[in-house]
Amino acid sequence: MAAALPQSDALVLIDGYSPTAPAASRSHNPLFGLTREALIAAMAEMGEKPYRGRQLADALYRQRVSHLDEITTLPKALRDRIAEAGWEVGRPSIAETFRSIDGTERYLIQTGFQTVETVWMPEGDDSAEESAEADEGNAEGKLPPTASGWKRATICVSSQIGCAVNCQFCLTAKLGLQRNLTPGEIAGQVVAVLERHKVELNKNRVNLVFMGMGEPFLNYDAFMAAVRLLIDEVGIAAPRMTVSTSGIVPGILRFAQEPVRPKLAISLNAPNDQVRESIMPVNRKWNIAAVLDSVRTIPFRPREKVTFEYVMLSGVTDQPEHAAEVVRLIRRANLPAMVNLIAWNPGPGIAFSSPAQGAVLSFQQTLLAAGIQAYIRRPRGRDIYAACGQLKRTTAS
Ligand code: SAH
Ligand code: SF4
């Protein structure tokens, strides 16, 4: 089932990096990231009517402008006054693009002085297992391919630069936590990528996964503010979004209270607390039972399921007895659930090995035989370090 891995180590640099972030613009405040209400308030401060704020919101989030001069719905004199008042569009921009032989693109997106990683994964016809997962719970018919050949696409979004959770198998962990991203920096990754591919959201099907760098639930407020912008202003429906957490219980409890929210994925990654603790130190703070208890507080939508991600590490989590334990664990959890098996993606300086394909298949068979929905996540963009757990601002192999 798992597709053959691209073997090339060569990173393909598509767009050159131009270190153009002008020092002068640093003193300007970004409009991108503000809610419609905040934009209306900013216009009111300048003595302008509310519709000017609405025009700004449309320009930023629907027309995806990257400079004030492009907002032609506003008179030039007003645009000048907005700039004089210290505002700029300030949307994160793509600084570098790496393209995989499988069509995946990995971007370094400029956020202030640092870059953050975002991944674009277009899908053709040949992705039955992933389509089944992403389309789970919606009954849309087949869509025609776009001019560039993709039928649907998934954007993998980062929530922090680096990560503090320190999972032993993850390359992002090696960075440590550099900083939290702002709502504009999180939503801006999506808008920059939509603009690059000229995506028309009413015609093209786009899913978002908050599974890039960082732990979204350790940057909860900014993450949820970005989600609301993406729903209300950019126009992506909440059930098209999935957020993945390593099991930050206070975050899950807050998430359960949200009136509108993405789907949830939990990085289970191990069959029991002992193994989980050895590869995910966060398990010492919130063990599997605590995480499951918090997930049970979520009022699931009809047909909604929680996804359990399970990274398969050879000899550590991929054995037949582990599969049997996962079956028992999922049954006891008594949750609408499915499992996403992820063969470990290697990274420099990490001493695990990828599972044999046979081990992944038989693990899946054990789950399926027990009536548990289980998918194997096809690795995307491994040759450009875009696959799960490989995001570390790599600019060379
Ligand atoms: N911090 C969040 C979301 C980002 S990680 C979380 O941990 O859930 C997204 C997924 O990639 C997680 O399920 C994580 O377990 C998995 N992952 C991390 N490193 C990996 C690697 N090297 N190979 C395969 N999956 C990995
Ligand atoms: Fe952070 Fe997720 Fe990587 Fe763990 S797997 S270190 S939580 S990004």
Tab-separated table of C-alpha atoms and ligand atoms in Angstrom:
chain	number	residue	atom	x	y	z
A	1	MET	CA	0.000	0.000	0.000
A	2	ALA	CA	2.704	2.450	0.904
A	3	ALA	CA	4.060	4.010	-2.257
A	4	ALA	CA	7.702	3.585	-3.145
A	5	LEU	CA	9.796	6.242	-1.509
A	6	PRO	CA	11.487	8.881	-3.565
A	7	GLN	CA	15.152	8.151	-3.085
A	8	SER	CA	16.792	11.325	-4.312
A	9	ASP	CA	18.561	13.299	-1.636
A	10	ALA	CA	18.881	16.325	-3.851
A	11	LEU	CA	16.890	19.317	-2.707
A	12	VAL	CA	15.357	21.150	-5.604
A	13	LEU	CA	15.371	24.862	-5.076
A	14	ILE	CA	12.665	26.364	-7.241
A	15	ASP	CA	12.633	30.008	-6.288
A	16	GLY	CA	15.765	31.795	-5.238
A	17	TYR	CA	15.836	33.384	-1.848
A	18	SER	CA	16.146	37.117	-1.879
A	19	PRO	CA	16.820	38.583	1.541
A	20	THR	CA	14.588	41.512	0.824
A	21	ALA	CA	12.772	41.964	4.129
A	22	PRO	CA	13.327	45.701	4.331
A	23	ALA	CA	14.450	46.978	7.677
A	24	ALA	CA	12.106	49.955	7.355
A	25	SER	CA	9.008	47.768	7.201
A	26	ARG	CA	9.822	46.322	10.602
A	27	SER	CA	8.429	49.406	12.257
A	28	HIS	CA	5.068	48.897	10.519
A	29	ASN	CA	2.197	46.974	12.007
A	30	PRO	CA	0.739	44.131	9.967
A	31	LEU	CA	-2.919	44.393	8.991
A	32	PHE	CA	-2.894	40.717	8.060
A	33	GLY	CA	-4.004	38.732	11.077
A	34	LEU	CA	-6.541	41.303	12.297
A	35	THR	CA	-10.164	40.254	12.469
A	36	ARG	CA	-12.787	42.089	10.436
A	37	GLU	CA	-13.913	43.847	13.638
A	38	ALA	CA	-10.359	44.981	14.384
A	39	LEU	CA	-9.963	46.251	10.823
A	40	ILE	CA	-13.209	48.189	11.123
A	41	ALA	CA	-11.967	49.643	14.420
A	42	ALA	CA	-8.640	50.610	12.844
A	43	MET	CA	-10.525	52.417	10.073
A	44	ALA	CA	-12.795	54.115	12.607
A	45	GLU	CA	-9.704	55.499	14.352
A	46	MET	CA	-8.813	57.125	11.070
A	47	GLY	CA	-12.318	58.580	10.782
A	48	GLU	CA	-13.413	56.068	8.138
A	49	LYS	CA	-16.748	54.252	7.815
A	50	PRO	CA	-17.085	50.524	8.675
A	51	TYR	CA	-17.308	49.490	5.031
A	52	ARG	CA	-13.682	50.525	4.587
A	53	GLY	CA	-12.721	47.918	7.172
A	54	ARG	CA	-14.792	45.328	5.323
A	55	GLN	CA	-13.044	46.220	2.077
A	56	LEU	CA	-9.717	45.753	3.817
A	57	ALA	CA	-10.770	42.333	5.098
A	58	ASP	CA	-11.870	41.250	1.621
A	59	ALA	CA	-8.606	42.457	0.122
A	60	LEU	CA	-6.429	40.719	2.706
A	61	TYR	CA	-8.218	37.406	2.967
A	62	ARG	CA	-10.163	36.910	-0.291
A	63	GLN	CA	-8.141	38.788	-2.906
A	64	ARG	CA	-4.922	37.882	-1.061
A	65	VAL	CA	-3.130	41.139	-1.736
A	66	SER	CA	0.424	41.446	-0.512
A	67	HIS	CA	0.790	45.228	-0.753
A	68	LEU	CA	-1.450	48.176	0.122
A	69	ASP	CA	-1.172	49.477	-3.458
A	70	GLU	CA	-3.054	46.405	-4.686
A	71	ILE	CA	-6.154	47.359	-2.676
A	72	THR	CA	-7.781	49.257	-5.494
A	73	THR	CA	-11.162	49.311	-3.765
A	74	LEU	CA	-9.659	51.956	-1.479
A	75	PRO	CA	-8.860	55.427	-2.854
A	76	LYS	CA	-5.147	56.100	-3.250
A	77	ALA	CA	-5.294	58.900	-0.686
A	78	LEU	CA	-6.703	56.516	1.921
A	79	ARG	CA	-4.084	53.880	1.144
A	80	ASP	CA	-1.428	56.526	1.689
A	81	ARG	CA	-2.957	57.543	5.006
A	82	ILE	CA	-3.101	53.905	6.115
A	83	ALA	CA	0.615	53.576	5.365
A	84	GLU	CA	1.368	56.876	7.109
A	85	ALA	CA	-0.511	55.622	10.158
A	86	GLY	CA	2.067	52.834	10.346
A	87	TRP	CA	0.217	49.940	8.736
A	88	GLU	CA	1.356	47.520	6.079
A	89	VAL	CA	-0.240	44.353	4.672
A	90	GLY	CA	2.448	42.308	6.426
A	91	ARG	CA	1.414	38.874	5.237
A	92	PRO	CA	4.121	36.211	5.525
A	93	SER	CA	5.669	35.541	2.119
A	94	ILE	CA	7.253	32.494	0.541
A	95	ALA	CA	11.037	32.905	0.696
A	96	GLU	CA	12.070	29.526	-0.716
A	97	THR	CA	10.343	26.637	-2.439
A	98	PHE	CA	11.548	23.037	-2.633
A	99	ARG	CA	9.664	20.711	-4.946
A	100	SER	CA	9.554	16.952	-4.505
A	101	ILE	CA	9.382	14.479	-7.340
A	102	ASP	CA	5.926	13.511	-5.974
A	103	GLY	CA	4.548	17.052	-6.473
A	104	THR	CA	4.806	18.034	-2.820
A	105	GLU	CA	6.242	21.481	-2.223
A	106	ARG	CA	7.923	22.615	0.956
A	107	TYR	CA	8.190	26.327	1.612
A	108	LEU	CA	10.259	28.434	3.898
A	109	ILE	CA	7.893	31.242	4.765
A	110	GLN	CA	9.290	34.501	6.025
A	111	THR	CA	7.840	35.514	9.373
A	112	GLY	CA	9.727	38.521	10.675
A	113	PHE	CA	13.408	37.647	10.744
A	114	GLN	CA	12.847	33.901	10.818
A	115	THR	CA	11.381	31.366	8.446
A	116	VAL	CA	8.797	28.728	9.176
A	117	GLU	CA	7.867	25.644	7.160
A	118	THR	CA	4.663	24.949	5.275
A	119	VAL	CA	3.956	22.027	2.947
A	120	TRP	CA	1.654	21.753	-0.073
A	121	MET	CA	0.512	18.240	-0.979
A	122	PRO	CA	-1.542	18.018	-4.173
A	123	GLU	CA	-3.446	14.843	-4.901
A	124	GLY	CA	-4.217	13.236	-8.222
A	125	ASP	CA	-6.280	10.131	-8.690
A	126	ASP	CA	-3.922	7.648	-7.109
A	127	SER	CA	-4.362	8.300	-3.439
A	128	ALA	CA	-7.187	6.076	-2.362
A	129	GLU	CA	-6.140	5.609	1.242
A	130	GLU	CA	-5.452	9.257	1.908
A	131	SER	CA	-8.591	10.396	0.130
A	132	ALA	CA	-10.630	8.034	2.214
A	133	GLU	CA	-9.188	9.535	5.334
A	134	ALA	CA	-9.471	13.180	4.416
A	135	ASP	CA	-12.886	12.805	2.870
A	136	GLU	CA	-14.194	10.779	5.735
A	137	GLY	CA	-17.487	12.259	6.795
A	138	ASN	CA	-18.299	14.145	3.644
A	139	ALA	CA	-20.149	12.982	0.637
A	140	GLU	CA	-18.877	15.232	-2.136
A	141	GLY	CA	-18.664	13.663	-5.536
A	142	LYS	CA	-15.597	13.479	-7.699
A	143	LEU	CA	-14.056	16.797	-8.717
A	144	PRO	CA	-12.391	17.387	-12.067
A	145	PRO	CA	-8.650	18.018	-11.894
A	146	THR	CA	-7.489	21.625	-11.993
A	147	ALA	CA	-5.418	22.988	-14.862
A	148	SER	CA	-2.267	22.081	-12.950
A	149	GLY	CA	-3.477	18.491	-12.541
A	150	TRP	CA	-4.425	18.230	-8.864
A	151	LYS	CA	-7.872	17.264	-7.669
A	152	ARG	CA	-7.518	18.248	-4.085
A	153	ALA	CA	-4.677	19.439	-1.959
A	154	THR	CA	-3.665	19.471	1.660
A	155	ILE	CA	-1.671	22.267	3.252
A	156	CYS	CA	0.373	21.360	6.311
A	157	VAL	CA	0.649	24.388	8.585
A	158	SER	CA	3.111	25.234	11.382
A	159	SER	CA	2.035	26.729	14.693
A	160	GLN	CA	5.388	27.473	16.308
A	161	ILE	CA	8.983	27.883	15.199
A	162	GLY	CA	10.546	24.734	16.626
A	163	CYS	CA	8.885	22.791	19.423
A	164	ALA	CA	9.400	22.290	23.146
A	165	VAL	CA	7.780	18.861	23.466
A	166	ASN	CA	10.946	16.954	22.611
A	167	CYS	CA	9.580	13.758	21.112
A	168	GLN	CA	12.637	11.585	20.562
A	169	PHE	CA	11.811	10.624	16.980
A	170	CYS	CA	11.025	14.125	15.653
A	171	LEU	CA	13.426	16.403	13.834
A	172	THR	CA	11.526	19.566	14.753
A	173	ALA	CA	12.235	18.774	18.406
A	174	LYS	CA	15.938	19.300	17.737
A	175	LEU	CA	15.300	23.003	17.219
A	176	GLY	CA	13.819	23.485	20.660
A	177	LEU	CA	11.117	26.125	20.884
A	178	GLN	CA	12.249	29.285	19.133
A	179	ARG	CA	8.976	31.177	19.420
A	180	ASN	CA	5.212	31.067	19.071
A	181	LEU	CA	3.693	32.192	15.783
A	182	THR	CA	1.030	34.914	15.742
A	183	PRO	CA	-2.474	34.345	14.290
A	184	GLY	CA	-1.436	36.285	11.170
A	185	GLU	CA	1.683	34.172	10.773
A	186	ILE	CA	-0.305	30.940	11.072
A	187	ALA	CA	-3.176	31.960	8.757
A	188	GLY	CA	-0.686	33.759	6.494
A	189	GLN	CA	1.055	30.492	5.615
A	190	VAL	CA	-2.228	29.227	4.191
A	191	VAL	CA	-3.052	32.400	2.286
A	192	ALA	CA	0.469	32.648	0.811
A	193	VAL	CA	0.221	29.061	-0.463
A	194	LEU	CA	-3.346	29.498	-1.778
A	195	GLU	CA	-2.127	32.549	-3.677
A	196	ARG	CA	0.911	30.738	-5.082
A	197	HIS	CA	-1.356	28.052	-6.555
A	198	LYS	CA	-4.149	30.459	-7.485
A	199	VAL	CA	-6.566	28.252	-5.580
A	200	GLU	CA	-10.244	29.053	-5.985
A	201	LEU	CA	-11.813	27.798	-2.803
A	202	ASN	CA	-15.291	27.554	-4.297
A	203	LYS	CA	-13.942	25.212	-6.986
A	204	ASN	CA	-10.838	23.514	-5.576
A	205	ARG	CA	-10.916	21.255	-2.560
A	206	VAL	CA	-8.359	22.164	0.047
A	207	ASN	CA	-7.781	20.540	3.430
A	208	LEU	CA	-5.635	21.986	6.186
A	209	VAL	CA	-3.641	19.959	8.671
A	210	PHE	CA	-2.019	21.724	11.600
A	211	MET	CA	0.750	19.175	11.697
A	212	GLY	CA	3.768	21.223	10.720
A	213	MET	CA	6.346	22.554	13.120
A	214	GLY	CA	5.291	23.007	16.695
A	215	GLU	CA	2.617	21.974	19.162
A	216	PRO	CA	-0.583	23.907	18.350
A	217	PHE	CA	-2.024	23.403	21.834
A	218	LEU	CA	1.000	25.072	23.422
A	219	ASN	CA	0.166	28.167	21.351
A	220	TYR	CA	-3.551	27.740	21.834
A	221	ASP	CA	-4.933	31.278	21.589
A	222	ALA	CA	-2.987	32.205	18.469
A	223	PHE	CA	-3.787	28.854	16.879
A	224	MET	CA	-7.543	29.195	17.474
A	225	ALA	CA	-7.521	32.855	16.379
A	226	ALA	CA	-5.895	31.708	13.125
A	227	VAL	CA	-8.519	28.983	12.729
A	228	ARG	CA	-11.306	31.546	13.115
A	229	LEU	CA	-9.699	33.818	10.504
A	230	LEU	CA	-9.369	30.890	8.125
A	231	ILE	CA	-13.014	29.931	8.629
A	232	ASP	CA	-14.640	33.371	8.772
A	233	GLU	CA	-12.488	35.360	6.378
A	234	VAL	CA	-10.530	33.013	4.137
A	235	GLY	CA	-13.522	30.696	3.733
A	236	ILE	CA	-12.253	27.212	4.584
A	237	ALA	CA	-14.780	25.080	6.446
A	238	ALA	CA	-13.842	23.793	9.900
A	239	PRO	CA	-14.438	20.092	9.041
A	240	ARG	CA	-11.763	20.483	6.336
A	241	MET	CA	-9.188	21.185	9.031
A	242	THR	CA	-7.433	18.779	11.365
A	243	VAL	CA	-5.233	19.736	14.285
A	244	SER	CA	-2.756	17.290	15.721
A	245	THR	CA	-1.568	17.397	19.317
A	246	SER	CA	0.952	15.378	21.260
A	247	GLY	CA	-1.651	15.236	24.047
A	248	ILE	CA	-1.633	18.587	25.839
A	249	VAL	CA	-4.612	17.959	28.135
A	250	PRO	CA	-5.455	21.567	29.117
A	251	GLY	CA	-5.505	22.429	25.405
A	252	ILE	CA	-7.753	19.483	24.561
A	253	LEU	CA	-10.169	20.503	27.339
A	254	ARG	CA	-10.383	24.039	25.973
A	255	PHE	CA	-10.735	22.713	22.441
A	256	ALA	CA	-13.718	20.640	23.558
A	257	GLN	CA	-15.510	23.860	24.502
A	258	GLU	CA	-15.048	25.569	21.131
A	259	PRO	CA	-18.312	26.145	19.271
A	260	VAL	CA	-16.509	25.849	15.942
A	261	ARG	CA	-13.338	23.806	15.666
A	262	PRO	CA	-11.253	21.592	13.386
A	263	LYS	CA	-11.164	17.809	13.676
A	264	LEU	CA	-8.726	16.403	16.205
A	265	ALA	CA	-5.786	14.054	15.827
A	266	ILE	CA	-3.868	12.693	18.797
A	267	SER	CA	-0.260	11.575	18.446
A	268	LEU	CA	-0.624	8.300	20.309
A	269	ASN	CA	2.527	6.776	18.825
A	270	ALA	CA	2.843	3.950	21.352
A	271	PRO	CA	0.788	1.013	22.620
A	272	ASN	CA	1.222	1.774	26.338
A	273	ASP	CA	2.503	4.373	28.815
A	274	GLN	CA	5.870	2.720	29.261
A	275	VAL	CA	6.810	2.855	25.588
A	276	ARG	CA	5.152	6.240	25.137
A	277	GLU	CA	7.105	7.746	27.993
A	278	SER	CA	10.359	6.549	26.486
A	279	ILE	CA	9.732	8.297	23.174
A	280	MET	CA	7.471	11.179	24.278
A	281	PRO	CA	8.518	12.801	27.579
A	282	VAL	CA	5.184	14.669	27.610
A	283	ASN	CA	3.573	11.362	28.624
A	284	ARG	CA	5.012	11.824	32.129
A	285	LYS	CA	2.829	14.909	32.520
A	286	TRP	CA	-0.281	13.595	30.774
A	287	ASN	CA	-0.448	9.850	30.301
A	288	ILE	CA	-2.595	7.970	27.823
A	289	ALA	CA	-5.565	7.664	30.207
A	290	ALA	CA	-5.519	11.405	30.962
A	291	VAL	CA	-5.392	12.231	27.265
A	292	LEU	CA	-8.271	9.873	26.471
A	293	ASP	CA	-10.354	11.297	29.340
A	294	SER	CA	-9.898	14.787	27.926
A	295	VAL	CA	-10.794	13.644	24.398
A	296	ARG	CA	-14.019	12.136	25.762
A	297	THR	CA	-15.179	15.635	26.764
A	298	ILE	CA	-15.393	16.628	23.094
A	299	PRO	CA	-18.914	16.750	21.665
A	300	PHE	CA	-18.176	14.998	18.378
A	301	ARG	CA	-20.145	15.974	15.295
A	302	PRO	CA	-22.193	13.260	13.605
A	303	ARG	CA	-19.772	10.905	11.795
A	304	GLU	CA	-16.781	12.774	13.187
A	305	LYS	CA	-13.915	10.650	14.474
A	306	VAL	CA	-10.758	11.375	16.390
A	307	THR	CA	-7.648	10.222	14.557
A	308	PHE	CA	-4.945	8.424	16.496
A	309	GLU	CA	-1.624	8.936	14.786
A	310	TYR	CA	0.803	6.140	15.342
A	311	VAL	CA	4.424	6.539	14.312
A	312	MET	CA	5.929	3.144	13.612
A	313	LEU	CA	9.490	2.782	14.870
A	314	SER	CA	11.176	-0.475	14.000
A	315	GLY	CA	11.381	-2.763	17.026
A	316	VAL	CA	9.967	-0.064	19.327
A	317	THR	CA	6.318	0.347	18.307
A	318	ASP	CA	5.792	-1.879	15.250
A	319	GLN	CA	5.602	-5.382	16.719
A	320	PRO	CA	2.521	-7.677	16.494
A	321	GLU	CA	2.028	-7.479	20.264
A	322	HIS	CA	1.947	-3.696	19.995
A	323	ALA	CA	-0.843	-3.932	17.424
A	324	ALA	CA	-2.821	-6.188	19.765
A	325	GLU	CA	-2.305	-3.690	22.589
A	326	VAL	CA	-3.449	-0.809	20.400
A	327	VAL	CA	-6.629	-2.759	19.590
A	328	ARG	CA	-7.371	-3.182	23.301
A	329	LEU	CA	-6.526	0.451	24.012
A	330	ILE	CA	-8.810	1.785	21.266
A	331	ARG	CA	-11.653	-0.510	22.324
A	332	ARG	CA	-11.368	0.575	25.940
A	333	ALA	CA	-11.197	4.226	24.861
A	334	ASN	CA	-14.778	3.931	23.664
A	335	LEU	CA	-14.427	6.845	21.256
A	336	PRO	CA	-15.371	7.287	17.597
A	337	ALA	CA	-11.842	6.692	16.363
A	338	MET	CA	-9.606	5.792	13.484
A	339	VAL	CA	-5.902	5.106	13.323
A	340	ASN	CA	-3.355	6.623	10.999
A	341	LEU	CA	-0.168	4.571	10.770
A	342	ILE	CA	2.915	6.603	9.876
A	343	ALA	CA	6.127	4.806	8.986
A	344	TRP	CA	8.866	6.739	10.743
A	345	ASN	CA	10.611	9.221	8.451
A	346	PRO	CA	14.326	9.293	9.133
A	347	GLY	CA	16.223	12.429	10.078
A	348	PRO	CA	19.882	13.122	10.717
A	349	GLY	CA	21.026	12.423	14.256
A	350	ILE	CA	17.951	10.414	15.266
A	351	ALA	CA	18.679	6.833	16.242
A	352	PHE	CA	15.544	4.998	15.180
A	353	SER	CA	14.863	2.987	12.076
A	354	SER	CA	11.911	2.833	9.750
A	355	PRO	CA	9.695	-0.237	9.960
A	356	ALA	CA	9.667	-2.918	7.273
A	357	GLN	CA	6.725	-2.503	4.914
A	358	GLY	CA	5.461	-5.916	5.997
A	359	ALA	CA	5.349	-4.807	9.634
A	360	VAL	CA	3.233	-1.776	8.717
A	361	LEU	CA	0.846	-3.892	6.634
A	362	SER	CA	0.371	-6.559	9.271
A	363	PHE	CA	-0.113	-3.912	11.970
A	364	GLN	CA	-2.872	-2.437	9.823
A	365	GLN	CA	-4.396	-5.888	9.231
A	366	THR	CA	-4.591	-6.516	12.976
A	367	LEU	CA	-6.485	-3.257	13.480
A	368	LEU	CA	-8.791	-3.849	10.511
A	369	ALA	CA	-9.544	-7.396	11.647
A	370	ALA	CA	-10.633	-5.950	14.998
A	371	GLY	CA	-13.009	-3.594	13.187
A	372	ILE	CA	-10.848	-0.507	13.694
A	373	GLN	CA	-10.563	1.849	10.756
A	374	ALA	CA	-6.844	2.109	9.986
A	375	TYR	CA	-4.921	3.888	7.229
A	376	ILE	CA	-1.296	3.970	6.260
A	377	ARG	CA	-0.148	7.505	5.677
A	378	ARG	CA	1.728	7.710	2.434
A	379	PRO	CA	4.976	9.590	2.965
A	380	ARG	CA	5.058	12.813	1.000
A	381	GLY	CA	8.087	14.779	-0.075
A	382	ARG	CA	10.658	12.750	1.818
A	383	ASP	CA	13.287	13.741	-0.742
A	384	ILE	CA	12.861	17.407	0.218
A	385	TYR	CA	12.511	16.826	3.969
A	386	ALA	CA	8.827	17.705	3.834
A	387	ALA	CA	7.473	14.522	5.394
A	388	CYS	CA	6.055	14.259	8.925
A	389	GLY	CA	8.627	15.063	11.552
A	390	GLN	CA	11.212	16.223	9.031
A	391	LEU	CA	10.496	19.925	9.261
A	392	LYS	CA	13.581	21.676	10.497
A	393	ARG	CA	14.204	24.512	8.087
A	394	THR	CA	16.527	22.289	6.097
A	395	THR	CA	18.183	24.151	3.261
A	396	ALA	CA	20.567	21.379	2.292
A	397	SER	CA	20.488	17.612	2.597
B	1	SAH	N1	3.116	18.658	17.441
B	1	SAH	C1	1.961	18.033	16.930
B	1	SAH	C2	1.778	18.241	15.450
B	1	SAH	C3	3.024	18.177	14.579
B	1	SAH	S1	3.805	16.623	14.446
B	1	SAH	C4	1.951	16.559	17.269
B	1	SAH	O1	2.987	16.048	17.701
B	1	SAH	O2	0.918	15.939	17.125
B	1	SAH	C5	2.718	15.776	13.324
B	1	SAH	C6	2.819	14.249	13.369
B	1	SAH	O3	4.090	13.824	12.876
B	1	SAH	C7	2.710	13.682	14.771
B	1	SAH	O4	1.759	12.646	14.810
B	1	SAH	C8	4.087	13.147	15.051
B	1	SAH	O5	4.013	12.053	15.935
B	1	SAH	C9	4.546	12.755	13.675
B	1	SAH	N2	6.008	12.664	13.527
B	1	SAH	C10	6.941	13.390	14.154
B	1	SAH	N3	8.167	13.032	13.732
B	1	SAH	C11	8.007	12.042	12.830
B	1	SAH	C12	8.885	11.277	12.000
B	1	SAH	N4	10.196	11.483	12.036
B	1	SAH	N5	8.358	10.370	11.164
B	1	SAH	C13	7.015	10.197	11.085
B	1	SAH	N6	6.136	10.901	11.812
B	1	SAH	C14	6.627	11.811	12.677
B	2	SF4	FE1	6.703	18.730	18.785
B	2	SF4	FE2	4.941	17.206	17.479
B	2	SF4	FE3	7.596	16.980	16.986
B	2	SF4	FE4	6.572	16.104	19.298
B	2	SF4	S1	6.118	15.299	17.244
B	2	SF4	S2	8.436	17.338	19.069
B	2	SF4	S3	4.981	17.621	19.675
B	2	SF4	S4	6.313	18.756	16.586
